mmCIF file of C-alpha atoms in Angstrom:
data_model
loop_
_atom_site.group_PDB
_atom_site.id
_atom_site.type_symbol
_atom_site.label_atom_id
_atom_site.label_comp_id
_atom_site.label_asym_id
_atom_site.label_seq_id
_atom_site.Cartn_x
_atom_site.Cartn_y
_atom_site.Cartn_z
ATOM 1 C CA UNK A 1 0.000 0.000 0.000
ATOM 2 C CA UNK A 2 1.154 3.543 -0.654
ATOM 3 C CA UNK A 3 0.693 4.476 3.006
ATOM 4 C CA UNK A 4 2.947 1.747 4.394
ATOM 5 C CA UNK A 5 5.309 0.887 1.547
ATOM 6 C CA UNK A 6 4.203 -2.724 1.777
ATOM 7 C CA UNK A 7 3.204 -5.057 -1.017
ATOM 8 C CA UNK A 8 0.102 -7.211 -0.669
ATOM 9 C CA UNK A 9 -0.412 -10.606 -2.275
ATOM 10 C CA UNK A 10 -3.801 -12.308 -2.312
ATOM 11 C CA UNK A 11 -4.193 -16.067 -2.641
ATOM 12 C CA UNK A 12 -7.740 -17.073 -3.534
ATOM 13 C CA UNK A 13 -10.060 -19.001 -1.268
ATOM 14 C CA UNK A 14 -10.294 -22.645 -2.365
ATOM 15 C CA UNK A 15 -13.075 -24.555 -0.631
ATOM 16 C CA UNK A 16 -12.099 -27.898 -2.171
ATOM 17 C CA UNK A 17 -8.640 -27.633 -0.633
ATOM 18 C CA UNK A 18 -9.875 -26.209 2.647
ATOM 19 C CA UNK A 19 -7.707 -23.140 2.157
ATOM 20 C CA UNK A 20 -9.102 -19.745 3.168
ATOM 21 C CA UNK A 21 -8.327 -16.482 1.454
ATOM 22 C CA UNK A 22 -4.708 -15.662 2.266
ATOM 23 C CA UNK A 23 -3.263 -12.158 2.382
ATOM 24 C CA UNK A 24 0.527 -11.849 2.440
ATOM 25 C CA UNK A 25 2.097 -8.560 3.503
ATOM 26 C CA UNK A 26 5.683 -7.948 2.411
ATOM 27 C CA UNK A 27 7.936 -5.045 3.321
ATOM 28 C CA UNK A 28 11.557 -4.338 2.520
ATOM 29 C CA UNK A 29 11.637 -1.772 5.295
ATOM 30 C CA UNK A 30 10.638 -2.228 8.902
ATOM 31 C CA UNK A 31 8.441 -4.613 10.831
ATOM 32 C CA UNK A 32 6.256 -1.666 11.912
ATOM 33 C CA UNK A 33 5.308 -1.145 8.242
ATOM 34 C CA UNK A 34 3.881 -4.680 8.216
ATOM 35 C CA UNK A 35 2.150 -4.001 11.534
ATOM 36 C CA UNK A 36 0.547 -0.839 10.149
ATOM 37 C CA UNK A 37 -0.561 -2.624 6.953
ATOM 38 C CA UNK A 38 -2.013 -5.467 9.056
ATOM 39 C CA UNK A 39 -3.933 -2.960 11.200
ATOM 40 C CA UNK A 40 -5.285 -1.233 8.085
ATOM 41 C CA UNK A 41 -6.481 -4.558 6.637
ATOM 42 C CA UNK A 42 -8.122 -5.518 9.944
ATOM 43 C CA UNK A 43 -9.876 -2.155 10.224
ATOM 44 C CA UNK A 44 -11.117 -2.485 6.625
ATOM 45 C CA UNK A 45 -12.457 -5.977 7.343
ATOM 46 C CA UNK A 46 -14.200 -4.769 10.506
ATOM 47 C CA UNK A 47 -15.769 -1.889 8.609
ATOM 48 C CA UNK A 48 -16.896 -4.237 5.834
ATOM 49 C CA UNK A 49 -18.234 -6.759 8.382
ATOM 50 C CA UNK A 50 -20.382 -4.056 10.008
ATOM 51 C CA UNK A 51 -21.558 -6.406 12.788
ATOM 52 C CA UNK A 52 -20.358 -5.452 16.267
ATOM 53 C CA UNK A 53 -21.362 -8.862 17.627
ATOM 54 C CA UNK A 54 -19.137 -10.675 15.108
ATOM 55 C CA UNK A 55 -16.161 -8.321 15.663
ATOM 56 C CA UNK A 56 -14.518 -10.369 18.432
ATOM 57 C CA UNK A 57 -14.686 -13.594 16.437
ATOM 58 C CA UNK A 58 -13.108 -11.928 13.399
ATOM 59 C CA UNK A 59 -10.226 -10.482 15.434
ATOM 60 C CA UNK A 60 -9.746 -13.817 17.201
ATOM 61 C CA UNK A 61 -9.714 -15.777 13.922
ATOM 62 C CA UNK A 62 -7.284 -13.327 12.316
ATOM 63 C CA UNK A 63 -4.877 -13.672 15.256
ATOM 64 C CA UNK A 64 -5.267 -17.456 15.357
ATOM 65 C CA UNK A 65 -4.430 -17.843 11.672
ATOM 66 C CA UNK A 66 -1.681 -15.235 11.260
ATOM 67 C CA UNK A 67 1.733 -16.505 10.164
ATOM 68 C CA UNK A 68 5.081 -15.052 9.243
ATOM 69 C CA UNK A 69 7.342 -12.305 10.534
ATOM 70 C CA UNK A 70 4.512 -10.412 12.188
ATOM 71 C CA UNK A 71 2.613 -13.394 13.485
ATOM 72 C CA UNK A 72 1.291 -12.169 16.803
ATOM 73 C CA UNK A 73 -1.265 -14.912 17.166
ATOM 74 C CA UNK A 74 0.921 -17.188 19.290
ATOM 75 C CA UNK A 75 -1.944 -19.631 19.766
ATOM 76 C CA UNK A 76 -1.582 -21.757 22.896
ATOM 77 C CA UNK A 77 -4.475 -23.915 24.105
ATOM 78 C CA UNK A 78 -6.827 -21.782 22.018
ATOM 79 C CA UNK A 79 -5.547 -18.517 23.506
ATOM 80 C CA UNK A 80 -4.231 -15.929 21.055
ATOM 81 C CA UNK A 81 -2.516 -12.590 21.390
ATOM 82 C CA UNK A 82 -3.974 -9.791 19.299
ATOM 83 C CA UNK A 83 -3.157 -6.117 18.956
ATOM 84 C CA UNK A 84 -5.785 -4.124 20.794
ATOM 85 C CA UNK A 85 -7.945 -1.998 18.512
ATOM 86 C CA UNK A 86 -9.448 -0.156 21.491
ATOM 87 C CA UNK A 87 -6.324 0.765 23.461
ATOM 88 C CA UNK A 88 -2.539 0.599 23.196
ATOM 89 C CA UNK A 89 -0.888 -2.740 23.659
ATOM 90 C CA UNK A 90 -2.077 -6.269 23.173
ATOM 91 C CA UNK A 91 -4.893 -8.393 24.505
ATOM 92 C CA UNK A 92 -5.072 -12.123 25.103
ATOM 93 C CA UNK A 93 -8.245 -13.795 23.823
ATOM 94 C CA UNK A 94 -9.957 -17.159 23.874
ATOM 95 C CA UNK A 95 -13.119 -17.971 21.972
ATOM 96 C CA UNK A 96 -15.548 -20.611 23.237
ATOM 97 C CA UNK A 97 -18.540 -21.883 21.321
ATOM 98 C CA UNK A 98 -21.968 -21.830 22.934
ATOM 99 C CA UNK A 99 -23.959 -25.090 22.981
ATOM 100 C CA UNK A 100 -27.177 -25.380 20.966
ATOM 101 C CA UNK A 101 -30.550 -27.014 21.325
ATOM 102 C CA UNK A 102 -32.620 -27.920 18.273
ATOM 103 C CA UNK A 103 -36.334 -27.275 18.442
ATOM 104 C CA UNK A 104 -39.040 -26.627 15.849
ATOM 105 C CA UNK A 105 -36.447 -26.908 13.078
ATOM 106 C CA UNK A 106 -34.296 -24.112 14.558
ATOM 107 C CA UNK A 107 -31.118 -23.973 16.579
ATOM 108 C CA UNK A 108 -31.265 -22.098 19.874
ATOM 109 C CA UNK A 109 -28.041 -21.209 21.660
ATOM 110 C CA UNK A 110 -27.728 -22.017 25.342
ATOM 111 C CA UNK A 111 -25.641 -20.164 27.871
ATOM 112 C CA UNK A 112 -27.779 -17.171 28.752
ATOM 113 C CA UNK A 113 -27.165 -18.077 32.405
ATOM 114 C CA UNK A 114 -23.607 -16.804 31.868
ATOM 115 C CA UNK A 115 -25.043 -13.267 31.887
ATOM 116 C CA UNK A 116 -26.155 -13.637 35.545
ATOM 117 C CA UNK A 117 -24.113 -11.349 37.852
ATOM 118 C CA UNK A 118 -23.497 -14.098 40.438
ATOM 119 C CA UNK A 119 -22.246 -16.450 37.715
ATOM 120 C CA UNK A 120 -20.025 -13.659 36.325
ATOM 121 C CA UNK A 121 -18.487 -13.091 39.799
ATOM 122 C CA UNK A 122 -17.824 -16.821 40.159
ATOM 123 C CA UNK A 123 -16.215 -16.988 36.723
ATOM 124 C CA UNK A 124 -14.057 -13.894 37.207
ATOM 125 C CA UNK A 125 -12.896 -14.718 40.779
ATOM 126 C CA UNK A 126 -10.396 -11.830 40.893
ATOM 127 C CA UNK A 127 -9.124 -12.206 37.324
ATOM 128 C CA UNK A 128 -8.546 -9.088 35.238
ATOM 129 C CA UNK A 129 -10.614 -10.187 32.238
ATOM 130 C CA UNK A 130 -13.826 -9.512 30.437
ATOM 131 C CA UNK A 131 -16.348 -12.125 29.377
ATOM 132 C CA UNK A 132 -18.374 -11.104 26.335
ATOM 133 C CA UNK A 133 -21.288 -13.343 25.416
ATOM 134 C CA UNK A 134 -22.674 -13.089 21.887
ATOM 135 C CA UNK A 135 -25.879 -15.002 21.307
ATOM 136 C CA UNK A 136 -28.621 -13.326 23.338
ATOM 137 C CA UNK A 137 -30.598 -10.090 23.439
ATOM 138 C CA UNK A 138 -28.932 -7.318 21.463
ATOM 139 C CA UNK A 139 -25.683 -9.282 21.113
ATOM 140 C CA UNK A 140 -26.644 -11.883 18.517
ATOM 141 C CA UNK A 141 -24.012 -12.131 15.776
ATOM 142 C CA UNK A 142 -25.454 -11.955 12.280
ATOM 143 C CA UNK A 143 -22.518 -13.485 10.450
ATOM 144 C CA UNK A 144 -21.295 -16.280 12.717
ATOM 145 C CA UNK A 145 -22.366 -18.770 15.371
ATOM 146 C CA UNK A 146 -22.955 -17.450 18.913
ATOM 147 C CA UNK A 147 -19.862 -17.529 21.118
ATOM 148 C CA UNK A 148 -18.184 -16.434 24.334
ATOM 149 C CA UNK A 149 -15.025 -14.315 24.135
ATOM 150 C CA UNK A 150 -12.766 -14.118 27.168
ATOM 151 C CA UNK A 151 -10.140 -11.384 26.902
ATOM 152 C CA UNK A 152 -7.647 -9.649 29.128
ATOM 153 C CA UNK A 153 -4.152 -8.265 29.470
ATOM 154 C CA UNK A 154 -2.794 -11.385 31.200
ATOM 155 C CA UNK A 155 -2.673 -14.752 29.445
ATOM 156 C CA UNK A 156 -2.919 -16.670 32.733
ATOM 157 C CA UNK A 157 -6.140 -14.858 33.690
ATOM 158 C CA UNK A 158 -7.676 -15.554 30.271
ATOM 159 C CA UNK A 159 -6.698 -19.209 30.609
ATOM 160 C CA UNK A 160 -8.197 -19.543 34.110
ATOM 161 C CA UNK A 161 -11.469 -17.791 33.275
ATOM 162 C CA UNK A 162 -11.803 -19.744 30.003
ATOM 163 C CA UNK A 163 -11.473 -23.029 31.897
ATOM 164 C CA UNK A 164 -14.184 -21.917 34.329
ATOM 165 C CA UNK A 165 -16.521 -20.876 31.492
ATOM 166 C CA UNK A 166 -15.919 -24.162 29.683
ATOM 167 C CA UNK A 167 -16.551 -26.153 32.876
ATOM 168 C CA UNK A 168 -19.858 -24.398 33.560
ATOM 169 C CA UNK A 169 -20.971 -24.911 29.939
ATOM 170 C CA UNK A 170 -20.110 -28.617 30.152
ATOM 171 C CA UNK A 171 -21.990 -28.948 33.483
ATOM 172 C CA UNK A 172 -25.008 -27.301 31.864
ATOM 173 C CA UNK A 173 -24.776 -29.591 28.850
ATOM 174 C CA UNK A 174 -24.921 -32.705 31.076
ATOM 175 C CA UNK A 175 -28.247 -31.519 32.530
ATOM 176 C CA UNK A 176 -29.658 -30.390 29.196
ATOM 177 C CA UNK A 177 -30.206 -31.838 25.755
ATOM 178 C CA UNK A 178 -28.037 -29.174 24.128
ATOM 179 C CA UNK A 179 -24.849 -29.965 22.275
ATOM 180 C CA UNK A 180 -21.953 -28.189 20.622
ATOM 181 C CA UNK A 181 -22.165 -27.913 16.835
ATOM 182 C CA UNK A 182 -20.033 -30.462 15.054
ATOM 183 C CA UNK A 183 -19.870 -32.776 18.085
#
């Protein structure tokens, strides 16, 4: 791009090969040029997406699939590191799927109980994280499956809270007829 001095290469999406659209950013200058180009691409994708409830999943997926010299994803046990688009620095993130129940030919996501303040306190237990739940009320993603996004500035906190969220979802699933998609 003219603004960063980087060159972009696009490799087409190929469903038969299971390969997503790939964007390669090359710079002969500095790593920060690649970082700036990456940020510009992400911001363009978020603007195009135009769905606040799908925003977290997009940023998570981009971090989880990034490769190369500016690969900040560093995925470990489903936890990724992503540049923060809201403040300076980075944020650690983990995405968890919500279970579903099928009824009347429709899928209904389960996990609304996660919005309860007492449950939130139990899940957080002193951790410096946020738990964003997308699947209920005004937070239903239009372009992806409902999900829970745990994020914070400390990887250990994100890991701990994610384990607690997963455990409570699994306990719920044992008492209910809901299931996770694809399982």
